[in-house]
Coordinates of C-alpha atoms in Angstrom, one line a residue:
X7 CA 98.6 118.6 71.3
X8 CA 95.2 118.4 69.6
X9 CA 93.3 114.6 69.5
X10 CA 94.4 114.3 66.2
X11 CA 98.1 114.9 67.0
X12 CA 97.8 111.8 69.4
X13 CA 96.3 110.2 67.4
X14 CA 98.7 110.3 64.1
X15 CA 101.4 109.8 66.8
X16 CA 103.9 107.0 66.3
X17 CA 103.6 104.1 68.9
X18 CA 105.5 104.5 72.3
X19 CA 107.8 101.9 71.7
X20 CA 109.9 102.1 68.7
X21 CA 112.9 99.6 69.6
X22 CA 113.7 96.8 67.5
X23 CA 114.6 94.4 71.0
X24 CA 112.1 93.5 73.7
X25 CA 112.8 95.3 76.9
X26 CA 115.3 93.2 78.6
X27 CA 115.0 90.8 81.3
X28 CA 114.8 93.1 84.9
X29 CA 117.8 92.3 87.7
X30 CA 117.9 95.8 88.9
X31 CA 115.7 96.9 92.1
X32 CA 112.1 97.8 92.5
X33 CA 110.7 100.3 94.5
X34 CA 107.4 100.3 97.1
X35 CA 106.4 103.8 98.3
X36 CA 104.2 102.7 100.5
X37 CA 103.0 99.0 101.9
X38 CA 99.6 97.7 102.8
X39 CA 97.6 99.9 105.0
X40 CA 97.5 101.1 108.0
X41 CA 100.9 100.6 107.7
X42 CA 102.5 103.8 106.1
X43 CA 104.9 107.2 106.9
X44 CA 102.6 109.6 105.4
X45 CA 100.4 110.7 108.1
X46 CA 100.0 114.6 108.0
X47 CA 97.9 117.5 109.4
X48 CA 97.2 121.0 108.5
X49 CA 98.0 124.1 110.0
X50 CA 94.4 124.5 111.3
X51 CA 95.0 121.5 113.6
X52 CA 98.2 122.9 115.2
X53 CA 96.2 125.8 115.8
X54 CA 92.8 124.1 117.7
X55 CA 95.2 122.0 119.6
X56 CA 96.6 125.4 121.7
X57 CA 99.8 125.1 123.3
X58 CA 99.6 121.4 122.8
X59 CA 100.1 121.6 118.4
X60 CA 103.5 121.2 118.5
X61 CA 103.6 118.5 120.5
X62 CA 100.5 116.7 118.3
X63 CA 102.8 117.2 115.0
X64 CA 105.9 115.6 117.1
X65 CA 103.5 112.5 117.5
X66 CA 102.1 111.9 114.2
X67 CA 106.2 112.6 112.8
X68 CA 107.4 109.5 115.3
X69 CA 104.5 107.3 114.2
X70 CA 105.7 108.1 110.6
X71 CA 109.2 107.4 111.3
X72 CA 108.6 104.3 113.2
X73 CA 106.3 103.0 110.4
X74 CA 109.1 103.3 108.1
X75 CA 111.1 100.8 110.3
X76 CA 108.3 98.6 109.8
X77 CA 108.1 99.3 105.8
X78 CA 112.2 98.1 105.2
X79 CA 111.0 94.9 107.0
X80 CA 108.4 94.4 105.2
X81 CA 110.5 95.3 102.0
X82 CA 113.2 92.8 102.8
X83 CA 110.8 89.9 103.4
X84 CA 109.4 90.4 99.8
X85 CA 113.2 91.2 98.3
X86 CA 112.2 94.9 97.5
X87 CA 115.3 96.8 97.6
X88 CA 114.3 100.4 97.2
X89 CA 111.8 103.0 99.1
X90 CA 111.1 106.4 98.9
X91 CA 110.5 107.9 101.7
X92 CA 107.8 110.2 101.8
X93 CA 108.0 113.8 102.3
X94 CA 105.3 114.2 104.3
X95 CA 106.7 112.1 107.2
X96 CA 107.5 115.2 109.6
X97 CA 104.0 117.7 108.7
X98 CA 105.2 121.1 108.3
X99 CA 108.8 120.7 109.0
X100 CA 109.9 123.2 106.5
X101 CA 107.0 125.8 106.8
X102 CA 108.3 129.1 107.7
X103 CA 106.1 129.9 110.5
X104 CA 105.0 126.5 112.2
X105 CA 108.5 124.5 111.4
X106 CA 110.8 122.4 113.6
X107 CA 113.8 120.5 113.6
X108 CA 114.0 116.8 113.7
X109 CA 115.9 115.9 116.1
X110 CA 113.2 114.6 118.5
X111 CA 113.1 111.9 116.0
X112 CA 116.6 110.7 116.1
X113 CA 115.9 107.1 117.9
X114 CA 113.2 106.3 115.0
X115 CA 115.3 107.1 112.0
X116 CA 118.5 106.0 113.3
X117 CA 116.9 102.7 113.7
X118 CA 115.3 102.6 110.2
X119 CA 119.1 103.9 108.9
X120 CA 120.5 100.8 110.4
X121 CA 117.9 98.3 109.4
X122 CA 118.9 99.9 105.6
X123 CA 122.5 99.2 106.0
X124 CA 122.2 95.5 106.9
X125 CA 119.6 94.5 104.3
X126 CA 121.3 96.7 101.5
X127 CA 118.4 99.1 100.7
X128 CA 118.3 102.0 99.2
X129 CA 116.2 105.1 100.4
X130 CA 115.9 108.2 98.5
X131 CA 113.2 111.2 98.5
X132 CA 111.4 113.2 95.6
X133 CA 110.7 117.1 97.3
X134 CA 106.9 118.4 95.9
X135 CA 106.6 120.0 92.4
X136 CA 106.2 122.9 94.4
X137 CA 110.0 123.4 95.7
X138 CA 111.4 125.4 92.5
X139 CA 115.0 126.8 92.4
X140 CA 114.2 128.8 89.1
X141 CA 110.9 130.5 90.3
X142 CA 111.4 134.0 89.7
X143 CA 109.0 135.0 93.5
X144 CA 112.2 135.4 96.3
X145 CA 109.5 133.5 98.5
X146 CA 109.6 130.8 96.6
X147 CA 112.9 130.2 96.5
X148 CA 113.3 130.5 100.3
X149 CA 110.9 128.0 100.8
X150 CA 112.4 125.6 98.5
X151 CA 115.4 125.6 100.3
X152 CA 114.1 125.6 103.3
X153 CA 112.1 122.2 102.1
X154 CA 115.5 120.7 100.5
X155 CA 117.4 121.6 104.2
X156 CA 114.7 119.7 105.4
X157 CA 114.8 116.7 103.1
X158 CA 118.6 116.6 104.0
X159 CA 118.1 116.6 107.3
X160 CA 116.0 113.5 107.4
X161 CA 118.1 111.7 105.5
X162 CA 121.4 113.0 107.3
X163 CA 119.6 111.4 110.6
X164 CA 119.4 108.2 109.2
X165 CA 122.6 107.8 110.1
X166 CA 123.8 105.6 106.8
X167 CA 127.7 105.3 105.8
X168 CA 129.3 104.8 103.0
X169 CA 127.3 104.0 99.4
X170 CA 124.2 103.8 101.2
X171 CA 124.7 107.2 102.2
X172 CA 125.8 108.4 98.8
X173 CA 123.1 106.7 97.2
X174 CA 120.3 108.7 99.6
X175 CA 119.9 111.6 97.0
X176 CA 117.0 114.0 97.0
X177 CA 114.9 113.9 93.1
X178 CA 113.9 117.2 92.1
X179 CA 111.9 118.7 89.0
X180 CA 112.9 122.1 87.6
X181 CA 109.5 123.1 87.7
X182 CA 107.3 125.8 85.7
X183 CA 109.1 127.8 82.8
X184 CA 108.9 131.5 83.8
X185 CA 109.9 134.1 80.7
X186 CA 111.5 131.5 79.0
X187 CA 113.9 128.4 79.9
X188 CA 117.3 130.2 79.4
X189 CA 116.2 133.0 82.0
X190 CA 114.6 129.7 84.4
X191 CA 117.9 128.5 84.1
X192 CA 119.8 131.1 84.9
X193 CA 118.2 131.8 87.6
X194 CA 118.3 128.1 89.0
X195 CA 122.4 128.1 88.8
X196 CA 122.6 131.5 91.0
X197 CA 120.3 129.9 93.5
X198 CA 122.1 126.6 93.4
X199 CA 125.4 128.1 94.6
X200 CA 123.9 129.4 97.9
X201 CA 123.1 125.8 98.6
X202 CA 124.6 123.8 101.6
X203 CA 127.1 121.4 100.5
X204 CA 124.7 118.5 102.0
X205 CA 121.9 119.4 99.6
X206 CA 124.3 119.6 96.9
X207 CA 125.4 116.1 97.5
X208 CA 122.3 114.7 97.4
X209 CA 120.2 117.0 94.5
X210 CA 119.5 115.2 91.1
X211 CA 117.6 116.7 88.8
X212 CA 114.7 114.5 86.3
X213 CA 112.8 115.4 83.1
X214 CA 109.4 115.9 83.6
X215 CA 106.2 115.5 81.6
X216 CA 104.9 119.5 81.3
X217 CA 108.3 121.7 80.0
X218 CA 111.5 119.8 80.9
X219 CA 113.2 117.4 78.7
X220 CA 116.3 115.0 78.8
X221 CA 118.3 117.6 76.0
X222 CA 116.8 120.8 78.7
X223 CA 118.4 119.4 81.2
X224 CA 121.3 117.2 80.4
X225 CA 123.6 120.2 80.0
X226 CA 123.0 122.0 83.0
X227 CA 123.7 118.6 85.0
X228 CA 127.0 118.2 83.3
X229 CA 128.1 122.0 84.2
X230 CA 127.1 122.1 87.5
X231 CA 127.7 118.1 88.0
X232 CA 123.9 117.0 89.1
X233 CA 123.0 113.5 88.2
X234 CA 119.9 113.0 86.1
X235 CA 117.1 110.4 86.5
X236 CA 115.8 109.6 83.4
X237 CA 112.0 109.1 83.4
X238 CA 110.8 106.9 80.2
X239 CA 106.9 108.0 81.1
X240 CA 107.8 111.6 81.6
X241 CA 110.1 111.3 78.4
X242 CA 107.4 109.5 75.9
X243 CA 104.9 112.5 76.8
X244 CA 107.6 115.2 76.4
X245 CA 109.7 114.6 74.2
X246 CA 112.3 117.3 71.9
X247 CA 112.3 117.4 68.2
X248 CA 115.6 115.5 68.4
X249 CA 114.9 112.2 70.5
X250 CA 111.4 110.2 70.0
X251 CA 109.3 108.2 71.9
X252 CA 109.8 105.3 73.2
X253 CA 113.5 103.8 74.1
X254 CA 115.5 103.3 70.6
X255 CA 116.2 107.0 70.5
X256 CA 117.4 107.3 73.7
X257 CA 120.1 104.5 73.8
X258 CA 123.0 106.9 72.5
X259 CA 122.2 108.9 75.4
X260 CA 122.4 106.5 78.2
X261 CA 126.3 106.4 78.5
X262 CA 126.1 110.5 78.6
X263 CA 123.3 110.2 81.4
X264 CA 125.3 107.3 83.5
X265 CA 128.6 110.3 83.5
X266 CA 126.6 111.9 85.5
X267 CA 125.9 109.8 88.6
X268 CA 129.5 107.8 88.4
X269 CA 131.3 111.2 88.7
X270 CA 129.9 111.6 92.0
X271 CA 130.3 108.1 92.6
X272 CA 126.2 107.8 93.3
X273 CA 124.9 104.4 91.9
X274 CA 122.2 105.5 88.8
X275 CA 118.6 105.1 89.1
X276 CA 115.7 105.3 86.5
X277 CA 111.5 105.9 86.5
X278 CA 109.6 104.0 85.0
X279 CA 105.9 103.8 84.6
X280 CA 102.7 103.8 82.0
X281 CA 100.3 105.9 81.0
X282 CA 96.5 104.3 81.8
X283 CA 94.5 101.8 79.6
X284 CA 92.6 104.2 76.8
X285 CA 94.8 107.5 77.6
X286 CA 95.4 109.7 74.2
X287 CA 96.0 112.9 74.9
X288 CA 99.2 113.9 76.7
X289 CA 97.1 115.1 79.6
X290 CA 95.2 112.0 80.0
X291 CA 98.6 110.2 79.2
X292 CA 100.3 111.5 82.6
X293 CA 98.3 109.4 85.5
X294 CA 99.9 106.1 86.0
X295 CA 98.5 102.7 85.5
X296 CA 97.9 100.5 88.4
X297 CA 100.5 98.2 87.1
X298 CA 103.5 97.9 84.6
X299 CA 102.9 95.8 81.3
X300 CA 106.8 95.8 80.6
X301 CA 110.2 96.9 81.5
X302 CA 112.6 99.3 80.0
X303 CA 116.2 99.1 78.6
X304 CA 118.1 99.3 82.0
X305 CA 121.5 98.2 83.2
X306 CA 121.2 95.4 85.9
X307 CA 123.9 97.5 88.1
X308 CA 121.2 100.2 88.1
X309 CA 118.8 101.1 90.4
X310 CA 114.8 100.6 88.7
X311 CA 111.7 102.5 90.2
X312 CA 108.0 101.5 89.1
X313 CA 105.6 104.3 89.5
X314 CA 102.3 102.8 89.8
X315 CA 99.4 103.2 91.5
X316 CA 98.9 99.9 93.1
X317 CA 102.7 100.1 94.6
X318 CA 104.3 97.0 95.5
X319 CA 101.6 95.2 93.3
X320 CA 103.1 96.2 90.2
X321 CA 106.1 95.2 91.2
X322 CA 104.9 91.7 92.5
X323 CA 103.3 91.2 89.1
X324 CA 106.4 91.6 87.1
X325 CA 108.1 89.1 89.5
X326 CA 105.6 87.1 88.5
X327 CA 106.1 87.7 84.2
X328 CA 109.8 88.5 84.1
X329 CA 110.2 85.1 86.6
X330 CA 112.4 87.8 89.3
X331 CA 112.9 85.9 92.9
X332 CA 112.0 82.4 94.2
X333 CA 108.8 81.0 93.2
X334 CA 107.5 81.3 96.7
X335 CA 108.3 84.7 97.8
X336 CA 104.3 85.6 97.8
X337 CA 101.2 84.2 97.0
X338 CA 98.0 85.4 96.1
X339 CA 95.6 86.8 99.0
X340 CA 92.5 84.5 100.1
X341 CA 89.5 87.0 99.2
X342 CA 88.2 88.7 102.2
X343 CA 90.5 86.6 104.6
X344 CA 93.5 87.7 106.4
X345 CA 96.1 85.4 108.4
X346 CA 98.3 88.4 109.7
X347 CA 95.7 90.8 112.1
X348 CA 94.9 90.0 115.8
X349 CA 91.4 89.2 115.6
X350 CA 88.9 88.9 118.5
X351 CA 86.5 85.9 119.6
X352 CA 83.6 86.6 118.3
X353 CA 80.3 85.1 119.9
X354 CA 76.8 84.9 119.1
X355 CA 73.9 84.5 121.1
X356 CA 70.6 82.5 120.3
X357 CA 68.1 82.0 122.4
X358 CA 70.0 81.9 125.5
X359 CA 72.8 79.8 123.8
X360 CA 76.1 81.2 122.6
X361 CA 77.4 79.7 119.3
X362 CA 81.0 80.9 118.8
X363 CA 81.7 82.3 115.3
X364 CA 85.6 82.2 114.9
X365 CA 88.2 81.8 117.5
X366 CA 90.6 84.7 118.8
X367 CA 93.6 84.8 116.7
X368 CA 96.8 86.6 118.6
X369 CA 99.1 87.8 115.7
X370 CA 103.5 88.4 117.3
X371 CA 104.1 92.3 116.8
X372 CA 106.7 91.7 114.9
X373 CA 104.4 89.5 112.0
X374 CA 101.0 91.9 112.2
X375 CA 100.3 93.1 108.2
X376 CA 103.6 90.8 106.9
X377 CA 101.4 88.0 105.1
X378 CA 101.5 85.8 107.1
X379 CA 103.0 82.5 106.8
X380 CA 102.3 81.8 103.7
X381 CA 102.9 84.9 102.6
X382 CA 99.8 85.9 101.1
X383 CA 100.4 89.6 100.0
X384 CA 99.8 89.7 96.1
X385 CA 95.9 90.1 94.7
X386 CA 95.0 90.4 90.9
X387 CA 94.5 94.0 89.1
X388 CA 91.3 95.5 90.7
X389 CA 90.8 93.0 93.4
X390 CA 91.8 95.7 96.1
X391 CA 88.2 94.9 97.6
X392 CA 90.1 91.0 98.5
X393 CA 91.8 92.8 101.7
X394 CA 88.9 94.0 103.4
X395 CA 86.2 91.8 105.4
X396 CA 83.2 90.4 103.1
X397 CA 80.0 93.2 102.7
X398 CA 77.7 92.1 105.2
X399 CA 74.1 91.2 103.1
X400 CA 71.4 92.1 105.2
X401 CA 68.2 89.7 104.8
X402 CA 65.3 91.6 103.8
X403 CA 63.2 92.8 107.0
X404 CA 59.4 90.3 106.5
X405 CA 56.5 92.3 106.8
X406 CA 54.3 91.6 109.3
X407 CA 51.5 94.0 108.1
X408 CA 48.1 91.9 107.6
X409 CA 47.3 90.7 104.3
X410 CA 43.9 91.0 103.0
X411 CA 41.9 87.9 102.4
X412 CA 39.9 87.7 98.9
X413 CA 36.1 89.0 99.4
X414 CA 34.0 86.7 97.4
X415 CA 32.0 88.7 95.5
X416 CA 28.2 87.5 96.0
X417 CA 25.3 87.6 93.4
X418 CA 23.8 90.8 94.8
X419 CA 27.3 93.1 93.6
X420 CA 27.1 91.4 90.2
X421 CA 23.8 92.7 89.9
X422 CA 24.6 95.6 91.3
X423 CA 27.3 96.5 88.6
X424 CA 25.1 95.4 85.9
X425 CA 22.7 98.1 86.6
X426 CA 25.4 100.7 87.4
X427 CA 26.6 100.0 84.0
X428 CA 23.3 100.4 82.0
X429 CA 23.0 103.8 84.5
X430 CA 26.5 104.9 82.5
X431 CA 25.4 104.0 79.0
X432 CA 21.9 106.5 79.1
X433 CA 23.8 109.3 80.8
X434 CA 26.3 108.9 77.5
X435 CA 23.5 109.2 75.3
X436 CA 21.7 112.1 77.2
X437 CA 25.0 113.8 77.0
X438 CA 25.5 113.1 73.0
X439 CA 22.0 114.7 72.6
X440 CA 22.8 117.8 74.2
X441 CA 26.3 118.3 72.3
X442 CA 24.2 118.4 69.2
X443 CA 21.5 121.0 70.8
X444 CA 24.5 123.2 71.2
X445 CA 25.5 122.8 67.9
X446 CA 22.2 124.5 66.7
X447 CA 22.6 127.1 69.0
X448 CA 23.2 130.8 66.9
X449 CA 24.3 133.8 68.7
X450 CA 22.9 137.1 66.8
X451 CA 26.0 139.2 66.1
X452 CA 26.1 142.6 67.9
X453 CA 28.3 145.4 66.5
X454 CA 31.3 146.1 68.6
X455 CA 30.8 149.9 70.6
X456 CA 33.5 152.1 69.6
X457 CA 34.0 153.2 73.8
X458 CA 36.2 151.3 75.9
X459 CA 36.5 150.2 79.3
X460 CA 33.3 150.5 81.7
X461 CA 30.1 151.6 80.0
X462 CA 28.1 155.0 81.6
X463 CA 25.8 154.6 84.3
X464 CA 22.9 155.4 82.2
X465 CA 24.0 152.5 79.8
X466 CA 24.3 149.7 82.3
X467 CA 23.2 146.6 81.1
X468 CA 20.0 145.5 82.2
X469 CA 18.9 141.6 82.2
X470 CA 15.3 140.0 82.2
X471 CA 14.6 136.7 81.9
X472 CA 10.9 136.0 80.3
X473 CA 10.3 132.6 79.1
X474 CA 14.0 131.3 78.0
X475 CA 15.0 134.7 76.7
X476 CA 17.5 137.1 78.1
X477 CA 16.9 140.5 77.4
X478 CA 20.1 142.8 77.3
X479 CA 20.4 146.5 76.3
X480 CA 23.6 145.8 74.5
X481 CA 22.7 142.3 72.6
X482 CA 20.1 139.7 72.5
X483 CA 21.0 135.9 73.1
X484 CA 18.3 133.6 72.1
X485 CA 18.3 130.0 73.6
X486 CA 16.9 127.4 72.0
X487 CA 15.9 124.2 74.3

């Protein structure tokens, strides 16, 4: 799409109703550092760690999985009902060389399963854009199904009956278009049978923002009975000829799209997110915004997700405009001040004197990063700067080199200035005199030799100077004084 192609384009929202009032669920990816199940390492750290790299992977993949026990607390305090789980909790799990089985993480995840089932939450996980069914490269294909095995394992471990358990699906793009969508396609169903039923429970398929739209994809969901996540962002960049931007368009098609989730009993879910302040273009269109201005069209039995960069702010702020949750569920964070870390005692000494600072502050476990008591968690758009201590100012260092005192100048310098001055003004005229000497200067013209380069021995140029004239054998010069 050229500029002037987003620009003539209609406006992203062409519904005749304001979005409706939100009483679905949100979703948090991640919560306020260093808090997360994310933590990963390359294959060049196995390797300098020796014999011991398998073990260091184990260790960061517990932390992860612990964390996440820590993250549905954190969730249910704030009355977020939905996390993905990242797919970077166990590093290299599903590489082909260096992968692993989970099961050393069993006590972790079976702990965060449990702590799911008795708040209610929902955990789901969204495999990389690089796991592609319909990639023509064998390679490829085993390594996506060696990363969806994976994906299934983790959430087979957390150990989740019933709904919650059905509702633990795998998201999945259908990636790049290679020699055309029909042969992509085709491909994608052969490969799709070889799956495990487990990965067939939980696969759905969403539109994406690059080749794949809701009319690509909605077929091959109902013949080989996938759910589809519809994505509003992903849709209003990529749209068919047949549907338009924004949400009017897409109404009809909502009761097609819910067939597919209830005939697998799965409770539905949507994206939705924004494109950033300014964007045009559909490439600058596809970041996210920190933050979501409105909400979408969506059934209240539904399951909502907000993409956006600041996370579990942009939810917290449309708690705040749609008027979702008690009034007191958070409050805004005191700049540069935090209630919920252990802090030290810190001291200062003066002179021989200690002045004490601020007091050590002991934190419960249980309560380090959760707000607080009064809940203090939420900060305004770009005020990210509010969680971290204060930049220290440094005073400017005083310099102690020694200033020079004023030198009165005495009578003798005046004087002496005065004549320096009258020196300068006769050597200027001196000088004017002799500019016009040269003027009158005339140089007698000598024709040019016809030989080049050095003259002959015998024609070497001899010089004599008699009485302000130089004698030459080639040319005279006559100087006038």
């Amino acid at each position: 799409m050229t500029l002037g192609e987003a620009l003539d384009r209609p406006l992203a929202i062409n519904s005749d109703c304001v979005p409706i009032p939100w009483k679905g669920r949100a979703y948090l990816r991640s919560s306020n550092p260093p808090v997360f199940c994310s933590g990963t390492c390359r294959i060049d750290t196995v390797l300098k760690h020796g014999s011991s790299g398998q073990s260091h992977v184990e260790s960061l993949g517990l932390a992860n999985a612990w964390d996440l026990c820590k993250l549905i607390k954190w969730n249910e305090k704030y009355d977020i009902k939905f996390l993905r789980i990242s797919s970077e909790m166990f590093p290299l799990a599903s590489h082909a060389k260096y992968g692993y089985s989970l099961d050393f993480a069993k006590e972790p995840l079976a702990e965060a399963g449990r702590l799911a089932m008795e708040y209610g939450h929902r955990l789901t996980t969204h495999p990389g854009q690089f796991t592609q069914l319909g990639s023509p490269r064998k390679e490829v294909v085993e390594a996506s199904v060696r990363d969806l095995d994976y994906h299934s394992q983790l959430l087979g471990l957390l150990g989740v009956k019933d709904q919650t358990d059905r509702d633990a699906v795998m998201i999945l793009h259908m990636g790049g278009v290679f020699e055309g969508k029909e042969e992509t396609l085709a491909r994608f169903r052969k490969n799709y049978v070889k799956l495990s039923d487990d990965v067939k429970a939980r696969l759905v398929l969403e539109n994406d923002d690059v080749a794949w739209t809701v009319h690509d994809l909605l077929p091959i969901c109902q013949e080989l009975d996938i759910p589809l996540v519809l994505d509003y962002h992903h849709h209003n960049i990529r749209h068919s000829s047949t549907v338009r931007e924004g949400n009017m368009d897409l109404l009809p098609l909502f009761p097609v799209i819910k067939e597919t989730w209830t005939r697998k009993r799965i409770t539905q879910k949507q994206h939705y997110s924004e494109p950033c302040e300014g964007a045009i273009t559909d490439r600058d269109r596809r970041k996210h915004s920190p933050r979501a201005s409105v909400l979408p069209p969506c059934d209240d039995t539904m399951g909502l997700m907000i993409e956006a960069k600041d996370k579990e702010q942009a939810v917290f702020e449309l708690y705040r405009k749609y008027g979702i949750g008690p009034k007191d569920l958070f409050n805004e964070v005191i700049p540069h001040q935090r209630s919920d870390e252990c802090k030290p005692k810190v001291v200062k000494k003066k002179k021989g004197v200690e002045e004490v600072i601020s007091e050590q502050m002991i934190v419960p476990k249980e309560e380090v990063r959760m707000g607080g008591p009064e809940r203090r968690v939420y900060w305004p758009q770009g005020k990210e700067d509010w969680l971290s201590p204060p930049k220290r100012i440094r005073p400017k260092r005083r310099s102690w080199k020694k200033t020079r005192k004023p030198v009165v100048k005495e009578e003798s310098e005046v004087v002496k200035k005065e004549v320096k001055a009258v020196a300068v003004e006769s050597k200027t005229k001196i000088k004017a005199k002799d500019n016009v000497a040269k003027k009158e200067v005339t140089t007698a013209q000598v024709p040019p030799t016809k030989k080049k380069g050095k003259l002959p021995k015998e024609e070497a140029v001899t010089e004599t100077k008699v009485e302000g004239v130089r004698r030459s054998s080639r040319r005279r010069v006559a100087i006038v004084r």
